[in-house]
PDB file of C-alpha atoms in Angstrom:
ATOM      1  CA  MET A1386       0.000   0.000   0.000  1.00  0.00           C
ATOM      2  CA  ALA A1387       2.869   2.320   0.803  1.00  0.00           C
ATOM      3  CA  ASP A1388       4.417   1.644  -2.589  1.00  0.00           C
ATOM      4  CA  HIS A1389       1.081   2.403  -4.220  1.00  0.00           C
ATOM      5  CA  ASP A1390       0.786   5.711  -2.380  1.00  0.00           C
ATOM      6  CA  LEU A1391       4.373   6.591  -3.291  1.00  0.00           C
ATOM      7  CA  PHE A1392       3.668   5.875  -6.947  1.00  0.00           C
ATOM      8  CA  ILE A1393       0.594   8.121  -6.885  1.00  0.00           C
ATOM      9  CA  GLU A1394       2.586  10.901  -5.231  1.00  0.00           C
ATOM     10  CA  GLN A1395       5.381  10.648  -7.809  1.00  0.00           C
ATOM     11  CA  LEU A1396       2.870  10.593 -10.648  1.00  0.00           C
ATOM     12  CA  SER A1397       1.038  13.649  -9.332  1.00  0.00           C
ATOM     13  CA  ARG A1398       4.299  15.598  -9.272  1.00  0.00           C
ATOM     14  CA  THR A1399       4.996  14.864 -12.934  1.00  0.00           C
ATOM     15  CA  ILE A1400       1.533  15.775 -14.201  1.00  0.00           C
ATOM     16  CA  GLU A1401       1.327  19.255 -15.675  1.00  0.00           C
ATOM     17  CA  PRO A1402      -1.847  21.324 -15.310  1.00  0.00           C
ATOM     18  CA  VAL A1403      -4.252  20.983 -18.214  1.00  0.00           C
ATOM     19  CA  LYS A1404      -4.562  24.113 -20.308  1.00  0.00           C
ATOM     20  CA  ARG A1405      -8.039  24.838 -21.542  1.00  0.00           C
ATOM     21  CA  PRO A1406      -8.236  25.532 -25.282  1.00  0.00           C
ATOM     22  CA  TRP A1407      -9.192  29.007 -26.371  1.00  0.00           C
ATOM     23  CA  GLN A1408     -12.742  29.819 -27.298  1.00  0.00           C
ATOM     24  CA  PRO A1409     -13.543  28.695 -30.872  1.00  0.00           C
ATOM     25  CA  GLY A1410     -13.679  32.273 -32.131  1.00  0.00           C
ATOM     26  CA  TRP A1411     -10.191  33.064 -30.870  1.00  0.00           C
ATOM     27  CA  ARG A1412      -8.886  29.748 -32.205  1.00  0.00           C
ATOM     28  CA  VAL A1413     -10.201  30.706 -35.641  1.00  0.00           C
ATOM     29  CA  VAL A1414      -8.475  34.092 -35.447  1.00  0.00           C
ATOM     30  CA  ALA A1415      -5.207  32.468 -34.353  1.00  0.00           C
ATOM     31  CA  TRP A1416      -5.466  29.895 -37.143  1.00  0.00           C
ATOM     32  CA  ILE A1417      -6.090  32.565 -39.777  1.00  0.00           C
ATOM     33  CA  VAL A1418      -3.142  34.633 -38.544  1.00  0.00           C
ATOM     34  CA  MET A1419      -0.891  31.572 -38.862  1.00  0.00           C
ATOM     35  CA  ALA A1420      -2.370  29.815 -41.882  1.00  0.00           C
ATOM     36  CA  LEU A1421      -2.902  32.584 -44.424  1.00  0.00           C
ATOM     37  CA  PRO A1422       0.714  33.867 -44.322  1.00  0.00           C
ATOM     38  CA  CYS A1423       1.956  30.272 -44.620  1.00  0.00           C
ATOM     39  CA  GLY A1424      -0.337  29.714 -47.587  1.00  0.00           C
ATOM     40  CA  ALA A1425       0.869  32.945 -49.183  1.00  0.00           C
ATOM     41  CA  LEU A1426       4.482  31.834 -48.751  1.00  0.00           C
ATOM     42  CA  ALA A1427       3.666  28.451 -50.284  1.00  0.00           C
ATOM     43  CA  SER A1428       2.276  30.249 -53.339  1.00  0.00           C
ATOM     44  CA  LEU A1429       5.842  31.308 -54.149  1.00  0.00           C
ATOM     45  CA  LEU A1430       6.434  27.707 -55.233  1.00  0.00           C
ATOM     46  CA  VAL A1431       4.015  27.962 -58.161  1.00  0.00           C
ATOM     47  CA  HIS A1432       3.774  30.232 -61.177  1.00  0.00           C
ATOM     48  CA  ARG A1433       1.292  33.036 -60.578  1.00  0.00           C
ATOM     49  CA  THR A1434       0.441  36.541 -61.703  1.00  0.00           C
ATOM     50  CA  PHE A1435      -1.189  39.125 -59.491  1.00  0.00           C
ATOM     51  CA  THR A1436      -4.752  40.187 -60.200  1.00  0.00           C
ATOM     52  CA  ASP A1437      -5.202  43.267 -62.364  1.00  0.00           C
ATOM     53  CA  TRP A1438      -7.833  45.157 -60.398  1.00  0.00           C
ATOM     54  CA  SER A1439      -8.406  47.548 -63.303  1.00  0.00           C
ATOM     55  CA  GLN A1440     -10.028  44.762 -65.335  1.00  0.00           C
ATOM     56  CA  THR A1441     -13.768  44.542 -65.850  1.00  0.00           C
ATOM     57  CA  GLY A1442     -15.492  42.622 -63.085  1.00  0.00           C
ATOM     58  CA  ALA A1443     -12.945  43.406 -60.369  1.00  0.00           C
ATOM     59  CA  ALA A1444     -15.734  44.422 -57.986  1.00  0.00           C
ATOM     60  CA  TRP A1445     -17.308  40.975 -58.314  1.00  0.00           C
ATOM     61  CA  VAL A1446     -13.965  39.345 -57.569  1.00  0.00           C
ATOM     62  CA  ILE A1447     -13.675  41.405 -54.385  1.00  0.00           C
ATOM     63  CA  LEU A1448     -17.158  40.255 -53.363  1.00  0.00           C
ATOM     64  CA  GLN A1449     -16.233  36.629 -54.044  1.00  0.00           C
ATOM     65  CA  LEU A1450     -13.024  37.066 -52.051  1.00  0.00           C
ATOM     66  CA  PHE A1451     -15.079  38.356 -49.123  1.00  0.00           C
ATOM     67  CA  LEU A1452     -17.555  35.466 -49.445  1.00  0.00           C
ATOM     68  CA  THR A1453     -14.874  32.768 -49.520  1.00  0.00           C
ATOM     69  CA  PHE A1454     -13.075  34.306 -46.540  1.00  0.00           C
ATOM     70  CA  ILE A1455     -16.241  34.475 -44.414  1.00  0.00           C
ATOM     71  CA  THR A1456     -17.324  30.980 -45.459  1.00  0.00           C
ATOM     72  CA  GLY A1457     -13.862  29.623 -44.709  1.00  0.00           C
ATOM     73  CA  ALA A1458     -13.737  31.225 -41.270  1.00  0.00           C
ATOM     74  CA  LEU A1459     -17.181  29.832 -40.378  1.00  0.00           C
ATOM     75  CA  ALA A1460     -16.225  26.362 -41.645  1.00  0.00           C
ATOM     76  CA  ILE A1461     -13.038  26.339 -39.560  1.00  0.00           C
ATOM     77  CA  ARG A1462     -15.074  27.487 -36.557  1.00  0.00           C
ATOM     78  CA  ASN A1463     -17.455  24.576 -37.142  1.00  0.00           C
ATOM     79  CA  ALA A1464     -14.507  22.183 -37.218  1.00  0.00           C
ATOM     80  CA  PHE A1465     -13.361  23.470 -33.835  1.00  0.00           C
ATOM     81  CA  LEU A1466     -16.892  23.381 -32.378  1.00  0.00           C
ATOM     82  CA  LEU A1467     -17.386  19.777 -33.487  1.00  0.00           C
ATOM     83  CA  SER A1468     -14.205  18.810 -31.657  1.00  0.00           C
ATOM     84  CA  ILE A1469     -15.565  19.903 -28.272  1.00  0.00           C
ATOM     85  CA  ALA A1470     -18.395  17.977 -26.622  1.00  0.00           C
ATOM     86  CA  GLY A1471     -21.514  20.011 -25.937  1.00  0.00           C
ATOM     87  CA  GLN A1472     -20.759  22.746 -28.464  1.00  0.00           C
ATOM     88  CA  GLN A1473     -23.391  23.562 -31.087  1.00  0.00           C
ATOM     89  CA  SER A1474     -22.039  23.978 -34.604  1.00  0.00           C
ATOM     90  CA  LEU A1475     -23.665  26.031 -37.349  1.00  0.00           C
ATOM     91  CA  SER A1476     -26.097  24.181 -39.596  1.00  0.00           C
ATOM     92  CA  TRP A1477     -25.822  24.010 -43.385  1.00  0.00           C
ATOM     93  CA  LYS A1478     -28.480  26.746 -43.604  1.00  0.00           C
ATOM     94  CA  TRP A1479     -25.825  29.300 -42.634  1.00  0.00           C
ATOM     95  CA  PHE A1480     -23.597  28.274 -45.527  1.00  0.00           C
ATOM     96  CA  THR A1481     -26.234  27.889 -48.239  1.00  0.00           C
ATOM     97  CA  PRO A1482     -26.680  31.640 -48.950  1.00  0.00           C
ATOM     98  CA  LEU A1483     -22.913  32.248 -49.003  1.00  0.00           C
ATOM     99  CA  VAL A1484     -22.139  29.331 -51.320  1.00  0.00           C
ATOM    100  CA  SER A1485     -25.154  30.065 -53.529  1.00  0.00           C
ATOM    101  CA  LEU A1486     -24.109  33.691 -53.982  1.00  0.00           C
ATOM    102  CA  TRP A1487     -20.536  32.642 -54.805  1.00  0.00           C
ATOM    103  CA  LEU A1488     -21.812  30.167 -57.399  1.00  0.00           C
ATOM    104  CA  ALA A1489     -24.186  32.750 -58.893  1.00  0.00           C
ATOM    105  CA  ILE A1490     -21.347  35.252 -59.311  1.00  0.00           C
ATOM    106  CA  SER A1491     -19.131  32.566 -60.853  1.00  0.00           C
ATOM    107  CA  PHE A1492     -21.776  31.590 -63.412  1.00  0.00           C
ATOM    108  CA  ALA A1493     -22.532  35.238 -64.196  1.00  0.00           C
ATOM    109  CA  ASN A1494     -18.806  35.862 -64.620  1.00  0.00           C
ATOM    110  CA  MET A1495     -18.518  32.978 -67.065  1.00  0.00           C
ATOM    111  CA  GLN A1496     -21.480  34.255 -69.076  1.00  0.00           C
ATOM    112  CA  LEU A1497     -20.206  37.841 -69.186  1.00  0.00           C
ATOM    113  CA  HIS A1498     -16.747  36.798 -70.327  1.00  0.00           C
ATOM    114  CA  HIS A1499     -17.620  33.902 -72.639  1.00  0.00           C
ATOM    115  CA  HIS A1500     -16.498  36.029 -75.583  1.00  0.00           C
ATOM    116  CA  LEU A1501     -12.927  36.306 -74.283  1.00  0.00           C
ATOM    117  CA  PRO A1502     -10.338  34.138 -76.070  1.00  0.00           C
ATOM    118  CA  VAL A1503      -9.648  30.781 -74.466  1.00  0.00           C
ATOM    119  CA  GLN A1504      -6.261  30.788 -72.744  1.00  0.00           C
ATOM    120  CA  GLY A1505      -5.690  27.057 -72.939  1.00  0.00           C
ATOM    121  CA  SER A1506      -5.549  24.369 -70.307  1.00  0.00           C
ATOM    122  CA  GLU A1507      -2.561  25.916 -68.555  1.00  0.00           C
ATOM    123  CA  VAL A1508      -4.716  28.463 -66.706  1.00  0.00           C
ATOM    124  CA  GLY A1509      -6.991  25.794 -65.264  1.00  0.00           C
ATOM    125  CA  THR A1510      -4.070  23.560 -64.340  1.00  0.00           C
ATOM    126  CA  ASN A1511      -2.366  26.432 -62.547  1.00  0.00           C
ATOM    127  CA  CYS A1512      -5.572  27.175 -60.642  1.00  0.00           C
ATOM    128  CA  TYR A1513      -5.707  23.598 -59.396  1.00  0.00           C
ATOM    129  CA  LEU A1514      -2.005  23.463 -58.586  1.00  0.00           C
ATOM    130  CA  PHE A1515      -2.092  26.838 -56.831  1.00  0.00           C
ATOM    131  CA  MET A1516      -4.988  25.871 -54.570  1.00  0.00           C
ATOM    132  CA  VAL A1517      -3.528  22.494 -53.637  1.00  0.00           C
ATOM    133  CA  VAL A1518      -0.049  23.884 -52.925  1.00  0.00           C
ATOM    134  CA  VAL A1519      -1.211  26.797 -50.749  1.00  0.00           C
ATOM    135  CA  SER A1520      -3.580  24.480 -48.874  1.00  0.00           C
ATOM    136  CA  VAL A1521      -0.831  22.132 -47.659  1.00  0.00           C
ATOM    137  CA  PRO A1522       0.502  24.312 -44.797  1.00  0.00           C
ATOM    138  CA  MET A1523      -2.996  25.502 -43.892  1.00  0.00           C
ATOM    139  CA  MET A1524      -4.163  21.880 -43.804  1.00  0.00           C
ATOM    140  CA  ALA A1525      -1.274  20.865 -41.538  1.00  0.00           C
ATOM    141  CA  ILE A1526      -1.961  23.729 -39.132  1.00  0.00           C
ATOM    142  CA  VAL A1527      -5.679  23.001 -38.790  1.00  0.00           C
ATOM    143  CA  ILE A1528      -4.979  19.293 -38.212  1.00  0.00           C
ATOM    144  CA  GLY A1529      -2.526  20.329 -35.493  1.00  0.00           C
ATOM    145  CA  TYR A1530      -5.207  22.485 -33.872  1.00  0.00           C
ATOM    146  CA  LEU A1531      -7.739  19.650 -33.957  1.00  0.00           C
ATOM    147  CA  ARG A1532      -5.205  17.157 -32.611  1.00  0.00           C
ATOM    148  CA  ARG A1533      -4.888  19.138 -29.407  1.00  0.00           C
ATOM    149  CA  THR A1534      -8.532  18.591 -28.451  1.00  0.00           C
ATOM    150  CA  ARG A1535      -9.215  15.477 -30.567  1.00  0.00           C
ATOM    151  CA  THR A1536     -12.807  15.007 -31.709  1.00  0.00           C
ATOM    152  CA  LEU A1537     -15.727  12.642 -31.307  1.00  0.00           C
ATOM    153  CA  PHE A1538     -16.627  13.243 -34.959  1.00  0.00           C
ATOM    154  CA  PRO A1539     -13.319  13.114 -36.865  1.00  0.00           C
ATOM    155  CA  ALA A1540     -14.869  12.799 -40.330  1.00  0.00           C
ATOM    156  CA  ARG A1541     -17.241  15.733 -39.829  1.00  0.00           C
ATOM    157  CA  SER A1542     -14.618  17.902 -38.138  1.00  0.00           C
ATOM    158  CA  LEU A1543     -12.055  17.240 -40.861  1.00  0.00           C
ATOM    159  CA  ALA A1544     -14.593  17.748 -43.650  1.00  0.00           C
ATOM    160  CA  ALA A1545     -15.464  21.148 -42.184  1.00  0.00           C
ATOM    161  CA  ALA A1546     -11.775  21.941 -41.736  1.00  0.00           C
ATOM    162  CA  GLY A1547     -11.015  20.903 -45.318  1.00  0.00           C
ATOM    163  CA  ALA A1548     -13.840  23.063 -46.625  1.00  0.00           C
ATOM    164  CA  GLY A1549     -12.474  25.995 -44.636  1.00  0.00           C
ATOM    165  CA  VAL A1550      -8.972  25.462 -45.997  1.00  0.00           C
ATOM    166  CA  ALA A1551     -10.345  25.235 -49.553  1.00  0.00           C
ATOM    167  CA  CYS A1552     -12.192  28.525 -49.079  1.00  0.00           C
ATOM    168  CA  MET A1553      -9.026  30.208 -47.851  1.00  0.00           C
ATOM    169  CA  ALA A1554      -7.161  28.789 -50.864  1.00  0.00           C
ATOM    170  CA  LEU A1555      -9.821  30.376 -53.083  1.00  0.00           C
ATOM    171  CA  THR A1556      -9.347  33.632 -51.188  1.00  0.00           C
ATOM    172  CA  LEU A1557      -5.621  33.600 -51.960  1.00  0.00           C
ATOM    173  CA  LEU A1558      -6.312  32.552 -55.555  1.00  0.00           C
ATOM    174  CA  ALA A1559      -8.502  35.633 -56.034  1.00  0.00           C
ATOM    175  CA  LEU A1560      -5.368  37.740 -55.527  1.00  0.00           C
ATOM    176  CA  CYS A1561      -3.501  35.878 -58.289  1.00  0.00           C
ATOM    177  CA  HIS A1562      -6.122  35.262 -60.965  1.00  0.00           C
ATOM    178  CA  PRO A1563      -7.675  37.167 -63.884  1.00  0.00           C
ATOM    179  CA  THR A1564     -11.009  38.750 -63.036  1.00  0.00           C
ATOM    180  CA  HIS A1565     -12.733  36.602 -65.663  1.00  0.00           C
ATOM    181  CA  VAL A1566     -13.393  32.911 -65.060  1.00  0.00           C
ATOM    182  CA  SER A1567     -13.640  30.302 -67.793  1.00  0.00           C
ATOM    183  CA  ALA A1568     -15.561  27.055 -67.498  1.00  0.00           C
ATOM    184  CA  LEU A1569     -12.242  25.220 -67.224  1.00  0.00           C
ATOM    185  CA  ASP A1570     -11.126  27.523 -64.407  1.00  0.00           C
ATOM    186  CA  PHE A1571     -14.373  26.884 -62.558  1.00  0.00           C
ATOM    187  CA  LEU A1572     -14.007  23.124 -62.978  1.00  0.00           C
ATOM    188  CA  MET A1573     -10.456  23.263 -61.638  1.00  0.00           C
ATOM    189  CA  HIS A1574     -11.618  25.314 -58.636  1.00  0.00           C
ATOM    190  CA  LEU A1575     -14.224  22.690 -57.775  1.00  0.00           C
ATOM    191  CA  SER A1576     -11.760  19.839 -58.348  1.00  0.00           C
ATOM    192  CA  ALA A1577      -9.175  21.458 -56.090  1.00  0.00           C
ATOM    193  CA  THR A1578     -11.813  22.032 -53.413  1.00  0.00           C
ATOM    194  CA  ALA A1579     -12.788  18.350 -53.465  1.00  0.00           C
ATOM    195  CA  THR A1580      -9.117  17.322 -53.374  1.00  0.00           C
ATOM    196  CA  ILE A1581      -8.410  19.545 -50.369  1.00  0.00           C
ATOM    197  CA  ILE A1582     -11.415  18.283 -48.414  1.00  0.00           C
ATOM    198  CA  LEU A1583     -10.627  14.621 -49.105  1.00  0.00           C
ATOM    199  CA  GLY A1584      -6.935  15.191 -48.418  1.00  0.00           C
ATOM    200  CA  THR A1585      -7.678  16.800 -45.061  1.00  0.00           C
ATOM    201  CA  MET A1586      -9.919  13.903 -44.071  1.00  0.00           C
ATOM    202  CA  LEU A1587      -7.449  11.217 -45.137  1.00  0.00           C
ATOM    203  CA  LEU A1588      -4.348  12.841 -43.665  1.00  0.00           C
ATOM    204  CA  GLY A1589      -5.941  14.014 -40.440  1.00  0.00           C
ATOM    205  CA  TYR A1590      -8.201  11.130 -39.413  1.00  0.00           C
ATOM    206  CA  LYS A1591      -5.521   9.226 -37.532  1.00  0.00           C
ATOM    207  CA  TRP A1592      -4.276  12.347 -35.757  1.00  0.00           C
ATOM    208  CA  VAL A1593      -7.553  13.823 -34.528  1.00  0.00           C
ATOM    209  CA  SER A1594      -9.507  10.674 -33.643  1.00  0.00           C
ATOM    210  CA  LEU A1595      -9.842   9.703 -30.011  1.00  0.00           C
ATOM    211  CA  PRO A1596      -7.321   7.000 -29.044  1.00  0.00           C
ATOM    212  CA  HIS A1597      -8.750   3.495 -28.830  1.00  0.00           C
ATOM    213  CA  HIS A1598      -7.863   1.462 -25.769  1.00  0.00           C
TER     214      HIS A1598
END
């Protein structure tokens, strides 16, 4: 019994106090402050040209940039909320107007600029490559954040996190893309978004799931 008590005493001395995670809102802010600069630095690895804001339709691009940023921040917040028991995440009804408006602007943009000459497959390929490359550090950071608290719903948390990362990749892409969008560009944007979400889920599942005993 004495040995048992001694072991408990030694163990209690080595245990560090548990630090409570920040509130989800502050965690989102901290993630954005870390992730966006890292994504911007990663963009140096790919060929890109900065957006010419004097082009027709620049105002719509700014609106889309705002929409993707807000949607991304809310999606990341949902990922953090899902990782904490008892927290209520936002329903899909919050995201439907934002995504619908972004899609409407994209389709309108394609219709308004359908007369522009096709620039070849290179533009679409660069869009896809740009989004995937800039998402890698942002993906790693959000998985690290989720690993600290773990989650009862790893698939849902990681899907929300991946969607948030994809939105932030679109936000960065808006700064390095012509104001017009071709059908190929749009397809590459959607393909990159799906890749980022699936990649986040596959790479992060092991790290954010609760340990099995």
